[in-house]
Coordinates of C-alpha atoms in Angstrom, one line a residue:
X1 CA -27.0 7.8 -11.3
X2 CA -24.0 5.4 -11.2
X3 CA -20.6 7.1 -11.2
X4 CA -18.9 6.4 -14.5
X5 CA -18.9 3.2 -16.6
X6 CA -18.9 -0.3 -15.1
X7 CA -15.6 -2.0 -14.5
X8 CA -15.9 -4.4 -17.4
X9 CA -15.9 -1.5 -19.9
X10 CA -12.7 0.3 -18.9
X11 CA -9.9 -2.1 -19.9
X12 CA -8.0 -2.8 -23.2
X13 CA -9.9 -5.7 -24.9
X14 CA -6.7 -7.5 -26.0
X15 CA -5.0 -8.1 -22.7
X16 CA -2.8 -10.0 -22.4
X17 CA -1.1 -9.8 -25.8
X18 CA 2.7 -9.7 -25.8
X19 CA 5.4 -10.6 -28.3
X20 CA 9.1 -11.0 -27.5
X21 CA 9.4 -8.4 -24.7
X22 CA 11.1 -6.1 -24.2
X23 CA 10.6 -4.8 -27.8
X24 CA 12.8 -2.3 -29.6
X25 CA 11.0 0.9 -28.6
X26 CA 11.0 -0.1 -25.0
X27 CA 14.6 -1.1 -25.1
X28 CA 15.6 2.2 -26.6
X29 CA 13.8 4.1 -23.8
X30 CA 15.4 1.9 -21.2
X31 CA 18.8 2.6 -22.6
X32 CA 18.1 6.3 -22.8
X33 CA 17.0 6.3 -19.1
X34 CA 20.1 4.5 -18.1
X35 CA 22.2 7.2 -19.8
X36 CA 20.4 10.3 -18.3
X37 CA 18.3 9.3 -15.3
X38 CA 19.4 8.8 -11.7
X39 CA 21.2 5.6 -10.7
X40 CA 18.6 5.4 -7.9
X41 CA 16.0 4.2 -10.5
X42 CA 14.9 0.8 -9.3
X43 CA 11.8 -0.7 -10.9
X44 CA 13.1 -1.2 -14.5
X45 CA 15.9 -3.3 -13.0
X46 CA 13.3 -5.9 -12.1
X47 CA 10.9 -5.6 -15.1
X48 CA 12.3 -4.0 -18.3
X49 CA 9.2 -2.2 -19.4
X50 CA 8.5 1.3 -20.7
X51 CA 4.8 2.3 -20.4
X52 CA 2.8 4.0 -23.1
X53 CA -0.8 4.0 -21.8
X54 CA -3.2 2.3 -19.4
X55 CA -6.9 1.6 -19.0
X56 CA -8.4 0.0 -16.0
X57 CA -6.4 -3.0 -14.9
X58 CA -4.5 -3.2 -18.2
X59 CA -1.5 -1.4 -19.6
X60 CA 0.4 -1.1 -22.9
X61 CA 4.2 -0.6 -23.4
X62 CA 6.0 1.4 -26.0
X63 CA 5.8 -1.5 -28.5
X64 CA 2.1 -2.0 -28.2
X65 CA 2.3 -5.1 -25.9
X66 CA -0.7 -5.3 -23.6
X67 CA -0.5 -6.6 -20.0
X68 CA -2.8 -7.4 -17.1
X69 CA -1.7 -5.2 -14.2
X70 CA -1.5 -7.0 -10.8
X71 CA 0.5 -4.3 -9.0
X72 CA -1.3 -1.0 -9.7
X73 CA 1.6 1.3 -9.4
X74 CA 2.3 -0.3 -5.9
X75 CA -1.2 0.2 -4.7
X76 CA -1.7 3.7 -6.2
X77 CA -4.3 2.9 -8.9
X78 CA -7.2 1.4 -6.9
X79 CA -9.8 2.6 -9.5
X80 CA -7.6 1.7 -12.4
X81 CA -5.5 3.5 -15.0
X82 CA -7.2 6.5 -16.6
X83 CA -10.5 5.9 -14.9
X84 CA -12.9 8.0 -17.1
X85 CA -15.1 9.1 -14.2
X86 CA -12.1 10.5 -12.3
X87 CA -10.5 12.0 -15.4
X88 CA -13.6 13.9 -16.2
X89 CA -13.3 15.9 -13.0
X90 CA -9.5 16.2 -13.4
X91 CA -9.8 17.9 -16.8
X92 CA -12.5 20.2 -15.5
X93 CA -10.4 21.2 -12.4
X94 CA -7.2 21.5 -14.3
X95 CA -8.7 24.1 -16.6
X96 CA -9.7 26.2 -13.6
X97 CA -7.0 26.0 -10.9
X98 CA -4.3 23.6 -9.9
X99 CA -2.4 24.9 -6.9
X100 CA -3.9 26.7 -3.9
X101 CA -1.5 26.0 -0.9
X102 CA -4.1 25.7 1.9
X103 CA -6.7 28.3 0.9
X104 CA -10.2 26.9 0.9
X105 CA -11.6 25.4 -2.2
X106 CA -14.6 23.3 -3.0
X107 CA -12.2 20.5 -4.0
X108 CA -10.3 20.6 -0.7
X109 CA -13.4 20.7 1.5
X110 CA -15.3 18.1 -0.4
X111 CA -12.4 15.6 0.0
X112 CA -12.1 16.3 3.7
X113 CA -15.8 15.6 4.1
X114 CA -15.6 12.5 2.0
X115 CA -12.7 11.2 4.1
X116 CA -14.7 11.8 7.2
X117 CA -17.6 9.8 5.6
X118 CA -15.4 6.7 5.1
X119 CA -13.2 7.2 8.2
X120 CA -13.0 4.4 10.9
X121 CA -16.0 4.6 13.1
X122 CA -14.1 6.3 16.0
X123 CA -12.9 9.0 13.7
X124 CA -16.1 9.8 11.9
X125 CA -17.4 13.2 13.1
X126 CA -14.2 13.5 15.3
X127 CA -11.8 14.0 12.5
X128 CA -9.3 16.6 11.3
X129 CA -7.3 16.3 8.1
X130 CA -3.9 17.8 7.4
X131 CA -2.6 17.5 3.8
X132 CA 1.1 17.2 3.3
X133 CA 3.5 17.0 0.4
X134 CA 3.1 14.6 -2.4
X135 CA 4.3 11.4 -0.9
X136 CA 3.3 9.0 1.9
X137 CA 6.5 9.9 3.7
X138 CA 5.1 13.4 4.1
X139 CA 2.1 12.0 5.9
X140 CA 4.3 9.9 8.1
X141 CA 6.4 13.0 9.0
X142 CA 3.1 14.8 9.9
X143 CA 2.0 11.9 12.2
X144 CA 5.4 11.9 14.0
X145 CA 5.2 15.6 14.5
X146 CA 1.6 15.3 15.7
X147 CA 2.6 12.6 18.2
X148 CA 5.4 14.6 19.6
X149 CA 3.5 17.9 19.7
X150 CA 0.7 16.3 21.8
X151 CA 2.8 14.6 24.4
X152 CA 5.7 15.3 26.7
X153 CA 7.7 12.5 24.9
X154 CA 9.7 12.2 21.8
X155 CA 10.4 8.5 21.5
X156 CA 8.6 6.2 19.0
X157 CA 7.8 2.6 18.8
X158 CA 7.7 1.0 15.3
X159 CA 8.0 -2.6 14.1
X160 CA 10.4 -5.0 12.5
X161 CA 9.4 -5.6 8.9
X162 CA 8.0 -2.1 8.6
X163 CA 8.2 0.4 5.7
X164 CA 7.0 3.9 6.2
X165 CA 9.0 6.0 3.7
X166 CA 12.4 7.5 2.8
X167 CA 12.5 10.9 4.4
X168 CA 14.4 11.2 7.7
X169 CA 11.6 10.7 10.1
X170 CA 9.8 8.1 8.0
X171 CA 13.1 6.3 7.4
X172 CA 13.8 6.3 11.2
X173 CA 10.6 4.3 11.9
X174 CA 11.2 2.0 8.8
X175 CA 13.0 -1.1 9.8
X176 CA 15.0 -1.9 6.6
X177 CA 18.6 -1.3 7.7
X178 CA 19.9 -1.4 4.1
X179 CA 17.8 1.8 3.3
X180 CA 19.1 3.5 6.4
X181 CA 22.8 2.7 6.9
X182 CA 24.2 5.4 4.7
X183 CA 22.1 8.1 6.4
X184 CA 22.5 7.4 10.1
X185 CA 22.1 8.9 12.6
X186 CA 18.4 9.5 12.1
X187 CA 15.9 10.2 14.7
X188 CA 17.0 9.2 18.2
X189 CA 14.9 7.0 20.5
X190 CA 13.1 4.8 17.9
X191 CA 12.7 1.2 19.1
X192 CA 11.5 -1.5 16.8
X193 CA 9.4 -4.3 18.3
X194 CA 8.5 -7.6 16.8
X195 CA 5.5 -7.7 14.5
X196 CA 3.4 -10.9 14.7
X197 CA 4.4 -13.1 11.8
X198 CA 3.4 -16.7 12.7
X199 CA 4.8 -18.2 9.5
X200 CA 8.3 -17.0 10.3
X201 CA 8.4 -16.8 14.1
X202 CA 7.3 -20.4 14.5
X203 CA 4.5 -19.5 17.0
X204 CA 0.8 -20.1 16.9
X205 CA -1.2 -17.0 15.9
X206 CA -2.2 -16.4 19.6
X207 CA 1.4 -16.8 20.8
X208 CA 2.8 -14.6 18.1
X209 CA 0.4 -11.8 19.1
X210 CA 1.1 -12.2 22.8
X211 CA 4.8 -12.1 22.2
X212 CA 4.6 -8.9 20.2
X213 CA 2.4 -7.1 22.6
X214 CA 4.5 -8.2 25.6
X215 CA 7.5 -6.6 23.9
X216 CA 5.6 -3.4 23.3
X217 CA 4.4 -3.3 26.8
X218 CA 8.0 -3.8 28.1
X219 CA 9.2 -0.9 26.0
X220 CA 6.5 1.3 27.4
X221 CA 6.3 0.2 31.0
X222 CA 9.5 -1.6 32.0
X223 CA 11.8 0.8 33.9
X224 CA 14.6 -0.7 31.9
X225 CA 12.6 -0.9 28.7
X226 CA 15.0 1.5 26.9
X227 CA 12.7 4.1 25.6
X228 CA 12.8 7.0 28.1
X229 CA 10.0 9.3 26.8
X230 CA 7.6 7.5 24.5
X231 CA 5.3 9.7 22.3
X232 CA 3.7 7.3 19.9
X233 CA 3.4 3.9 18.3
X234 CA 3.3 3.7 14.5
X235 CA 2.2 0.5 12.8
X236 CA 1.0 -0.9 9.5
X237 CA -2.3 -2.8 10.1
X238 CA -1.0 -5.2 7.4
X239 CA 2.7 -4.9 6.5
X240 CA 3.2 -4.2 2.8
X241 CA 6.8 -4.1 1.8
X242 CA 7.5 -6.5 4.6
X243 CA 5.6 -9.2 2.8
X244 CA 1.8 -8.7 3.1
X245 CA 2.3 -9.8 6.7
X246 CA -1.2 -10.0 8.1
X247 CA -1.3 -10.0 11.9
X248 CA -3.7 -12.3 13.7
X249 CA -6.7 -11.0 15.4
X250 CA -6.1 -9.1 18.7
X251 CA -2.8 -7.4 17.7
X252 CA -4.3 -4.0 16.8
X253 CA -6.7 -4.0 19.7
X254 CA -3.8 -4.9 22.0
X255 CA -1.8 -1.9 20.7
X256 CA -4.9 0.3 21.2
X257 CA -5.1 -0.8 24.8
X258 CA -1.4 -0.2 25.4
X259 CA -1.5 3.2 23.8
X260 CA -4.4 4.2 26.0
X261 CA -2.9 2.8 29.2
X262 CA 0.4 4.7 28.5
X263 CA -1.0 7.9 27.0
X264 CA 0.8 7.7 23.7
X265 CA -0.5 8.3 20.2
X266 CA -1.4 5.2 18.1
X267 CA -0.8 5.9 14.4
X268 CA -1.9 3.5 11.7
X269 CA 0.0 3.7 8.4
X270 CA -2.7 3.0 5.8
X271 CA -0.7 4.4 2.9
X272 CA -0.7 1.1 1.0
X273 CA -3.7 -0.6 2.6
X274 CA -6.2 2.2 2.5
X275 CA -9.0 3.4 0.2
X276 CA -10.5 -0.1 -0.2
X277 CA -7.4 -2.1 -1.0
X278 CA -8.2 -4.8 1.6
X279 CA -12.0 -5.0 0.9
X280 CA -12.7 -2.5 3.6
X281 CA -12.0 1.2 3.4
X282 CA -9.1 0.8 5.8
X283 CA -7.3 -2.4 6.8
X284 CA -7.9 -1.6 10.5
X285 CA -11.6 -1.8 9.8
X286 CA -11.3 -5.5 9.7
X287 CA -10.5 -5.4 13.4
X288 CA -12.8 -2.5 14.3
X289 CA -9.9 -0.6 15.9
X290 CA -9.6 3.2 15.6
X291 CA -6.2 4.9 15.7
X292 CA -5.5 8.4 17.0
X293 CA -4.0 9.3 13.7
X294 CA -4.0 7.6 10.3
X295 CA -1.8 8.3 7.2
X296 CA -3.0 8.0 3.6
X297 CA -1.4 8.6 0.2
X298 CA -0.9 6.3 -2.8
X299 CA -4.6 5.7 -3.9
X300 CA -5.7 9.0 -2.4
X301 CA -4.8 10.8 -5.6
X302 CA -7.4 8.9 -7.6
X303 CA -5.5 8.0 -10.7
X304 CA -1.9 8.6 -9.7
X305 CA -1.8 12.3 -8.6
X306 CA 0.6 12.8 -5.8
X307 CA -1.3 13.6 -2.6
X308 CA -1.0 12.6 1.0
X309 CA -3.0 13.3 4.1
X310 CA -3.0 12.6 7.8
X311 CA -6.3 12.1 9.6
X312 CA -6.4 12.5 13.3
X313 CA -8.8 12.9 16.3
X314 CA -10.0 16.5 17.0
X315 CA -8.5 16.4 20.5
X316 CA -5.0 16.3 18.8
X317 CA -5.7 19.4 16.8
X318 CA -3.5 21.6 19.0
X319 CA -1.2 23.0 16.3
X320 CA -1.1 26.7 15.9
X321 CA -1.2 28.4 12.5
X322 CA 1.8 27.2 10.4
X323 CA 3.0 24.7 13.0
X324 CA 2.8 22.1 10.2
X325 CA 3.5 23.6 6.8
X326 CA 4.4 22.7 3.2
X327 CA 4.0 24.1 -0.2
X328 CA 2.0 21.2 -1.8
X329 CA -0.9 21.2 0.5
X330 CA -3.3 22.4 -2.1
X331 CA -3.1 20.1 -5.1
X332 CA -6.8 20.6 -6.0
X333 CA -6.6 18.4 -9.1
X334 CA -5.5 15.5 -6.9
X335 CA -8.1 16.3 -4.4
X336 CA -10.9 16.3 -7.0
X337 CA -9.5 13.0 -8.3
X338 CA -9.5 11.6 -4.8
X339 CA -13.1 12.4 -4.2
X340 CA -14.2 11.0 -7.5
X341 CA -12.2 7.8 -6.8
X342 CA -14.0 7.3 -3.5
X343 CA -17.4 7.9 -5.3
X344 CA -16.5 5.3 -8.0
X345 CA -15.6 2.7 -5.3
X346 CA -18.9 3.4 -3.5
X347 CA -21.1 3.4 -6.6
X348 CA -19.6 0.2 -8.0
X349 CA -19.4 -1.6 -4.7
X350 CA -15.7 -2.3 -5.1
X351 CA -15.2 -3.1 -1.5
X352 CA -17.4 -6.2 -1.8
X353 CA -15.8 -6.9 -5.2
X354 CA -12.3 -6.8 -3.7
X355 CA -13.3 -9.2 -1.0
X356 CA -14.9 -11.7 -3.4
X357 CA -12.1 -11.5 -6.0
X358 CA -9.4 -11.6 -3.3
X359 CA -11.0 -14.8 -2.0
X360 CA -11.0 -16.3 -5.5
X361 CA -7.3 -15.4 -6.0
X362 CA -6.3 -16.8 -2.6
X363 CA -8.2 -20.0 -3.4
X364 CA -6.4 -20.4 -6.7
X365 CA -3.0 -19.9 -4.9
X366 CA -3.9 -22.4 -2.2
X367 CA -4.7 -25.0 -4.8
X368 CA -1.2 -24.4 -6.2
X369 CA 0.2 -24.7 -2.7
X370 CA -1.3 -28.2 -2.5
X371 CA 0.9 -29.2 -5.4
X372 CA 4.2 -27.9 -4.2
X373 CA 6.0 -27.4 -0.9
X374 CA 7.7 -24.3 -2.3
X375 CA 4.5 -22.2 -2.0
X376 CA 4.5 -22.2 1.8
X377 CA 2.0 -19.5 2.8
X378 CA -0.8 -17.5 1.3
X379 CA -2.2 -14.5 3.2
X380 CA -3.9 -11.1 3.0
X381 CA -7.2 -9.4 2.8
X382 CA -9.2 -8.3 -0.2
X383 CA -6.9 -7.5 -3.1
X384 CA -3.8 -7.2 -0.9
X385 CA -2.4 -10.7 -1.2
X386 CA 1.0 -12.2 -0.5
X387 CA 2.3 -15.7 -1.5
X388 CA 5.5 -16.7 0.3
X389 CA 7.9 -19.1 -1.4
X390 CA 10.7 -21.2 0.1
X391 CA 13.5 -23.2 -1.5
X392 CA 14.1 -26.9 -1.1
X393 CA 15.8 -26.3 2.3
X394 CA 12.9 -24.2 3.6
X395 CA 14.9 -20.9 3.2
X396 CA 13.4 -17.8 1.5
X397 CA 12.8 -18.7 -2.1
X398 CA 13.7 -15.3 -3.7
X399 CA 15.0 -17.0 -6.9
X400 CA 11.7 -18.7 -7.4
X401 CA 9.8 -15.5 -7.0
X402 CA 12.1 -13.7 -9.5
X403 CA 11.5 -16.5 -12.0
X404 CA 7.8 -16.2 -11.5
X405 CA 7.8 -12.5 -12.0
X406 CA 9.9 -12.8 -15.2
X407 CA 7.7 -15.6 -16.6
X408 CA 4.6 -13.5 -15.9
X409 CA 6.1 -10.5 -17.6
X410 CA 7.0 -12.5 -20.7
X411 CA 3.4 -13.8 -20.9
X412 CA 1.5 -10.6 -20.3
X413 CA 1.0 -10.2 -16.5
X414 CA 2.8 -7.6 -14.4
X415 CA 3.3 -8.6 -10.8
X416 CA 5.6 -7.5 -8.1
X417 CA 7.5 -8.9 -5.1
X418 CA 7.9 -8.0 -1.4
X419 CA 9.4 -9.3 1.8
X420 CA 12.6 -9.0 3.7
X421 CA 14.2 -11.5 1.3
X422 CA 12.2 -10.7 -1.8
X423 CA 10.5 -14.1 -1.6
X424 CA 6.9 -12.9 -1.4
X425 CA 4.8 -12.6 -4.6
X426 CA 2.7 -9.5 -4.0
X427 CA -0.6 -9.3 -5.8
X428 CA -2.2 -5.9 -5.5
X429 CA -4.2 -5.2 -8.7
X430 CA -6.5 -2.3 -9.3
X431 CA -9.9 -2.9 -7.5
X432 CA -11.5 -2.7 -11.0
X433 CA -9.8 -6.0 -12.1
X434 CA -12.7 -8.1 -13.5
X435 CA -13.2 -11.8 -12.7
X436 CA -12.4 -12.7 -16.4
X437 CA -9.1 -10.8 -16.2
X438 CA -8.3 -12.3 -12.8
X439 CA -8.9 -15.8 -14.2
X440 CA -6.7 -15.2 -17.1
X441 CA -4.0 -13.6 -15.0
X442 CA -4.1 -16.4 -12.4
X443 CA -3.8 -19.1 -15.2
X444 CA -0.5 -17.4 -16.1
X445 CA 0.7 -17.0 -12.5
X446 CA 0.1 -20.7 -11.8
X447 CA 1.9 -21.6 -15.0
X448 CA 4.8 -19.4 -13.8
X449 CA 4.8 -21.1 -10.4
X450 CA 5.0 -24.5 -12.1
X451 CA 7.8 -23.4 -14.4
X452 CA 9.8 -21.8 -11.5
X453 CA 9.4 -24.8 -9.3
X454 CA 10.4 -27.1 -12.0
X455 CA 13.6 -25.1 -12.6
X456 CA 14.3 -25.0 -8.8
X457 CA 14.0 -28.8 -8.7

């Protein structure tokens, strides 16, 4: 029996359908938010929208305008908004029990077993899971503690262009200085190495990888490398907020070798790239490299429930009772939703679908790149795609990307940005996006590119 309805039956039929956005109801909600919500609110500053409901890869705002969603709550909604197969279990569980700390429940143990089933090969059957608080940052904090607890060191290696979260430890390994400068000092002994980014560092893919690995090796092994007592390396297999920066082959394996040679923990941050986003269960599966620990959140909660987890090798399970704690380690509704989401991806073969649809989207973008020098690079895996824009002088084209995002919004497509300079168009739709919706959305995206480039000229 197939898990739930097919993907072509779970969307609003009229997407896209917009008229003079933002409408009056949306505008009223935005104004009310500005009056009473925190000044830290960010997303409505880029796209002035107030959501009313969502289905699949489509959403409606408070005025009834319907959009195709190409950002999925920043990678949260892999099986789409309000997926009926997931919500069936959510309603059933919510009527029984919601919060259980870390007492055993069927929901908890079933998700742990399901995560082991889809874990990277080297973790399957050799896997422990610790649930954390509701955000990806909590999973990062757990991985940092795990690395320190299992070594005699306390230093960490992270990478330029990285984003790992906004709590103290996660912010320490994040490289964005703007996010950190008001809160320093953070964790001591964190060193950021270069991440291979051939488009920006001007090197061949092989040279870019070699340079990054040489820097990591120097930090670990050079007597003057600067990091006295390394405990772990934490890395995104594909950088998300940094711009969908997809490292060339050999980088992750090189880190695996260096971690082994120097007896430090290798942590993969799969918070944005995991649960099928790249066309494999985990982005690291593309390289066949197994970490010692791996963080997950975002899509783990199925349809947007806040849930995070850190998976790690059994040999690292040296914590005593209560050595890693937290109140929200028993969100059984989110756990039930996570298991159902994995089942939906499996039964509808969404990994293959993500690969095929991602290839189609990249091909469309590459065709657009042939028509303009402003679209300088297209990259990614599966439905984790970045398109990098430059201005007429070859500098980051953030104004172009802002114009593309605005045009898409006005014509019924929601899309987001990324990158150090905001010049990357980030395409991360729900995995349930259909080919028909993708074709319609890409028509609008390419119109937006033409329009933005014409304005730039």
